[in-house]
């Protein structure tokens, strides 16, 4: 397991849990707005070893409730299931962040009760996926993951980082139809200074509130994040 970073405490990444977040290296997308660009493009020579990470988890038993596994794209890690099983054996709940490109592994993790919460990024309406992800994508695979998560019965959310140059109001209506019945977060775009792309800008808080209001008749549980 290639662990490129560890946030030792978060009250935001795992809803309702006091958690840590572990970041995995590598991603099969090149989203221009990605705020973790170095996890996508450069492998850190100072990776955290599994022994170091699990030693940390053992010390935090009874203090932390959960572990959020993010990236990069965690489902690229061949030993992800085994890694999560070790985390679960220590009594932690697990939240997985994913882009939905590996529904086969996602099905395995769900069927083996290795994940307790799944957060999947919906990059855009299907027709705009290639542009938004910065590469050729298979939207049929993405749709399989969406359906799998919706039908799984486990706690989940879908979320979209909103970027003025990439999204239109109509895109959000199409997304709402696609993920109807689920919790949806509109995430405010922040330029971290470490982006893959250039010349990107955020919607205002007022615009994001308007987008949310426009789709509430389709998707009642829509919330803003990061504004």
Coordinates of C-alpha atoms in Angstrom, one line a residue:
X1 CA 0.0 0.0 0.0
X2 CA 1.6 3.3 -1.1
X3 CA 0.7 5.8 1.7
X4 CA 1.8 9.3 0.6
X5 CA 0.3 11.3 3.5
X6 CA -1.5 11.1 6.8
X7 CA -3.8 13.7 8.4
X8 CA -3.8 12.5 12.0
X9 CA -7.1 14.1 13.0
X10 CA -10.1 15.3 11.0
X11 CA -13.6 16.2 12.0
X12 CA -14.7 17.0 8.5
X13 CA -13.6 14.1 6.2
X14 CA -15.7 11.4 7.8
X15 CA -19.2 12.7 8.7
X16 CA -20.1 12.0 12.3
X17 CA -16.7 10.5 13.1
X18 CA -13.5 11.6 14.7
X19 CA -11.1 10.2 12.2
X20 CA -7.7 10.3 10.5
X21 CA -7.3 10.5 6.7
X22 CA -4.7 8.4 4.9
X23 CA -3.8 9.5 1.3
X24 CA -2.7 7.0 -1.3
X25 CA -0.5 7.7 -4.2
X26 CA -1.6 7.7 -7.9
X27 CA -4.7 8.5 -9.9
X28 CA -6.0 7.5 -13.3
X29 CA -7.6 10.9 -13.8
X30 CA -5.9 14.3 -14.4
X31 CA -8.6 16.7 -13.2
X32 CA -7.4 20.2 -13.8
X33 CA -8.9 21.4 -10.5
X34 CA -7.4 18.6 -8.4
X35 CA -6.0 20.1 -5.1
X36 CA -3.9 17.0 -4.4
X37 CA -2.0 17.2 -7.7
X38 CA 1.3 15.9 -6.2
X39 CA -0.4 12.7 -5.2
X40 CA -1.4 12.2 -8.8
X41 CA 1.8 13.3 -10.6
X42 CA 4.7 12.6 -8.3
X43 CA 5.4 9.7 -6.0
X44 CA 6.7 10.9 -2.7
X45 CA 10.0 9.4 -1.6
X46 CA 9.0 9.9 2.0
X47 CA 6.0 7.5 1.9
X48 CA 4.7 6.4 5.2
X49 CA 5.2 2.7 5.8
X50 CA 2.3 0.4 6.7
X51 CA 4.1 -0.5 10.0
X52 CA 4.3 3.2 10.9
X53 CA 0.6 3.8 10.0
X54 CA -0.7 0.8 12.0
X55 CA 1.5 1.7 15.0
X56 CA -0.2 5.1 14.9
X57 CA -3.7 3.5 14.7
X58 CA -3.0 1.3 17.7
X59 CA -2.0 4.3 19.8
X60 CA -5.3 6.0 18.8
X61 CA -7.6 3.2 19.7
X62 CA -10.4 4.6 21.9
X63 CA -9.6 8.1 20.7
X64 CA -10.4 7.9 16.9
X65 CA -13.5 6.4 15.5
X66 CA -12.7 6.0 11.9
X67 CA -10.2 6.0 9.0
X68 CA -10.9 7.9 5.8
X69 CA -9.0 6.4 2.8
X70 CA -8.5 9.0 0.1
X71 CA -6.0 9.9 -2.6
X72 CA -5.2 10.0 -5.4
X73 CA -7.5 7.1 -6.2
X74 CA -7.3 4.4 -3.5
X75 CA -8.8 1.6 -5.7
X76 CA -5.6 1.6 -7.8
X77 CA -3.9 0.0 -4.8
X78 CA -3.8 -3.8 -5.4
X79 CA -3.8 -4.6 -1.7
X80 CA -6.5 -2.2 -0.7
X81 CA -8.9 -4.9 0.6
X82 CA -6.2 -6.4 2.7
X83 CA -5.2 -3.0 4.1
X84 CA -8.8 -2.2 5.0
X85 CA -9.2 -5.5 6.7
X86 CA -6.3 -4.7 9.0
X87 CA -7.9 -1.3 9.8
X88 CA -11.2 -3.0 10.6
X89 CA -9.5 -5.6 12.8
X90 CA -8.5 -2.7 15.1
X91 CA -12.1 -1.7 15.5
X92 CA -12.2 1.3 13.2
X93 CA -15.0 2.3 10.8
X94 CA -13.7 2.9 7.2
X95 CA -14.8 5.6 4.7
X96 CA -13.6 5.3 1.2
X97 CA -13.2 8.2 -1.2
X98 CA -13.3 7.1 -4.9
X99 CA -13.8 8.3 -8.4
X100 CA -15.8 5.2 -9.3
X101 CA -13.5 3.8 -11.9
X102 CA -13.2 0.3 -10.3
X103 CA -16.7 -1.1 -9.7
X104 CA -15.4 -4.6 -9.4
X105 CA -13.2 -3.8 -6.4
X106 CA -15.9 -1.6 -5.0
X107 CA -18.3 -4.5 -5.1
X108 CA -15.8 -6.7 -3.3
X109 CA -15.3 -4.1 -0.6
X110 CA -19.1 -3.6 -0.1
X111 CA -20.0 -7.3 -0.2
X112 CA -17.2 -8.2 2.3
X113 CA -18.4 -5.3 4.6
X114 CA -15.0 -3.7 4.5
X115 CA -16.4 -0.2 4.0
X116 CA -18.9 1.6 6.1
X117 CA -19.2 4.9 4.1
X118 CA -18.4 5.6 0.5
X119 CA -17.9 9.1 -1.0
X120 CA -17.8 9.1 -4.8
X121 CA -16.8 12.1 -6.9
X122 CA -19.2 12.9 -9.7
X123 CA -17.0 15.0 -11.9
X124 CA -19.6 16.3 -14.2
X125 CA -22.5 15.3 -16.4
X126 CA -21.6 12.2 -18.4
X127 CA -21.0 14.1 -21.7
X128 CA -18.4 16.3 -20.1
X129 CA -16.5 13.6 -18.2
X130 CA -13.5 13.5 -20.5
X131 CA -13.0 17.3 -20.4
X132 CA -13.5 17.5 -16.6
X133 CA -11.2 14.5 -15.9
X134 CA -8.4 15.6 -18.2
X135 CA -8.4 12.2 -20.0
X136 CA -10.5 9.6 -21.8
X137 CA -13.0 8.0 -19.5
X138 CA -15.4 5.1 -19.5
X139 CA -18.7 6.6 -18.3
X140 CA -20.4 3.2 -18.4
X141 CA -18.0 2.1 -15.7
X142 CA -18.7 5.3 -13.7
X143 CA -22.4 4.6 -14.0
X144 CA -22.0 1.1 -12.7
X145 CA -20.3 2.4 -9.6
X146 CA -23.1 4.9 -9.0
X147 CA -25.7 2.2 -9.3
X148 CA -23.8 -0.1 -7.1
X149 CA -23.4 2.5 -4.3
X150 CA -27.0 3.5 -4.5
X151 CA -28.2 -0.1 -4.2
X152 CA -25.7 -1.1 -1.5
X153 CA -27.6 0.1 1.5
X154 CA -24.5 1.5 3.0
X155 CA -24.1 5.1 4.0
X156 CA -22.8 7.2 1.1
X157 CA -22.6 10.5 -0.6
X158 CA -21.8 11.9 -4.0
X159 CA -20.0 15.2 -4.5
X160 CA -18.9 17.6 -7.2
X161 CA -16.2 20.2 -7.0
X162 CA -17.8 23.1 -8.8
X163 CA -15.6 25.0 -11.3
X164 CA -17.0 27.9 -13.3
X165 CA -15.0 27.0 -16.4
X166 CA -16.2 23.4 -16.4
X167 CA -19.8 23.3 -15.1
X168 CA -23.0 24.9 -16.2
X169 CA -26.3 25.0 -14.3
X170 CA -27.7 22.5 -16.7
X171 CA -24.9 20.0 -15.8
X172 CA -26.0 20.0 -12.1
X173 CA -29.6 19.3 -13.1
X174 CA -28.4 16.3 -15.1
X175 CA -26.2 15.1 -12.2
X176 CA -29.2 15.4 -9.9
X177 CA -31.3 13.2 -12.1
X178 CA -28.4 10.6 -12.3
X179 CA -27.9 10.3 -8.5
X180 CA -31.5 10.9 -7.5
X181 CA -32.3 9.6 -3.9
X182 CA -28.8 10.1 -2.5
X183 CA -27.0 12.8 -0.5
X184 CA -25.2 15.3 -2.7
X185 CA -22.5 17.8 -1.8
X186 CA -21.6 20.8 -4.0
X187 CA -18.0 21.5 -3.0
X188 CA -16.4 24.9 -3.3
X189 CA -13.4 25.0 -5.6
X190 CA -10.2 26.4 -3.9
X191 CA -7.0 27.1 -5.8
X192 CA -4.4 25.4 -3.6
X193 CA -1.6 26.8 -5.8
X194 CA -0.8 23.1 -6.7
X195 CA -3.2 22.5 -9.5
X196 CA -2.8 20.4 -12.6
X197 CA -4.7 23.0 -14.7
X198 CA -4.7 26.8 -15.0
X199 CA -7.0 29.7 -15.1
X200 CA -9.8 28.1 -13.1
X201 CA -12.2 30.0 -10.9
X202 CA -14.9 29.3 -8.3
X203 CA -18.6 29.9 -8.2
X204 CA -19.6 32.4 -5.6
X205 CA -21.4 31.3 -2.4
X206 CA -24.5 32.9 -3.8
X207 CA -24.2 31.1 -7.1
X208 CA -23.7 27.8 -5.3
X209 CA -26.7 28.4 -3.2
X210 CA -28.7 29.1 -6.4
X211 CA -27.5 25.9 -8.0
X212 CA -28.5 23.9 -4.9
X213 CA -31.9 25.5 -4.9
X214 CA -32.4 24.8 -8.6
X215 CA -32.0 21.0 -8.1
X216 CA -33.7 20.5 -4.8
X217 CA -36.9 19.5 -6.5
X218 CA -35.0 16.6 -8.0
X219 CA -32.5 15.9 -5.2
X220 CA -33.8 17.2 -1.8
X221 CA -30.6 16.3 0.1
X222 CA -28.2 18.7 -1.5
X223 CA -25.7 20.6 0.6
X224 CA -22.9 23.1 0.2
X225 CA -19.4 22.3 1.4
X226 CA -16.4 24.6 1.9
X227 CA -18.2 27.9 1.5

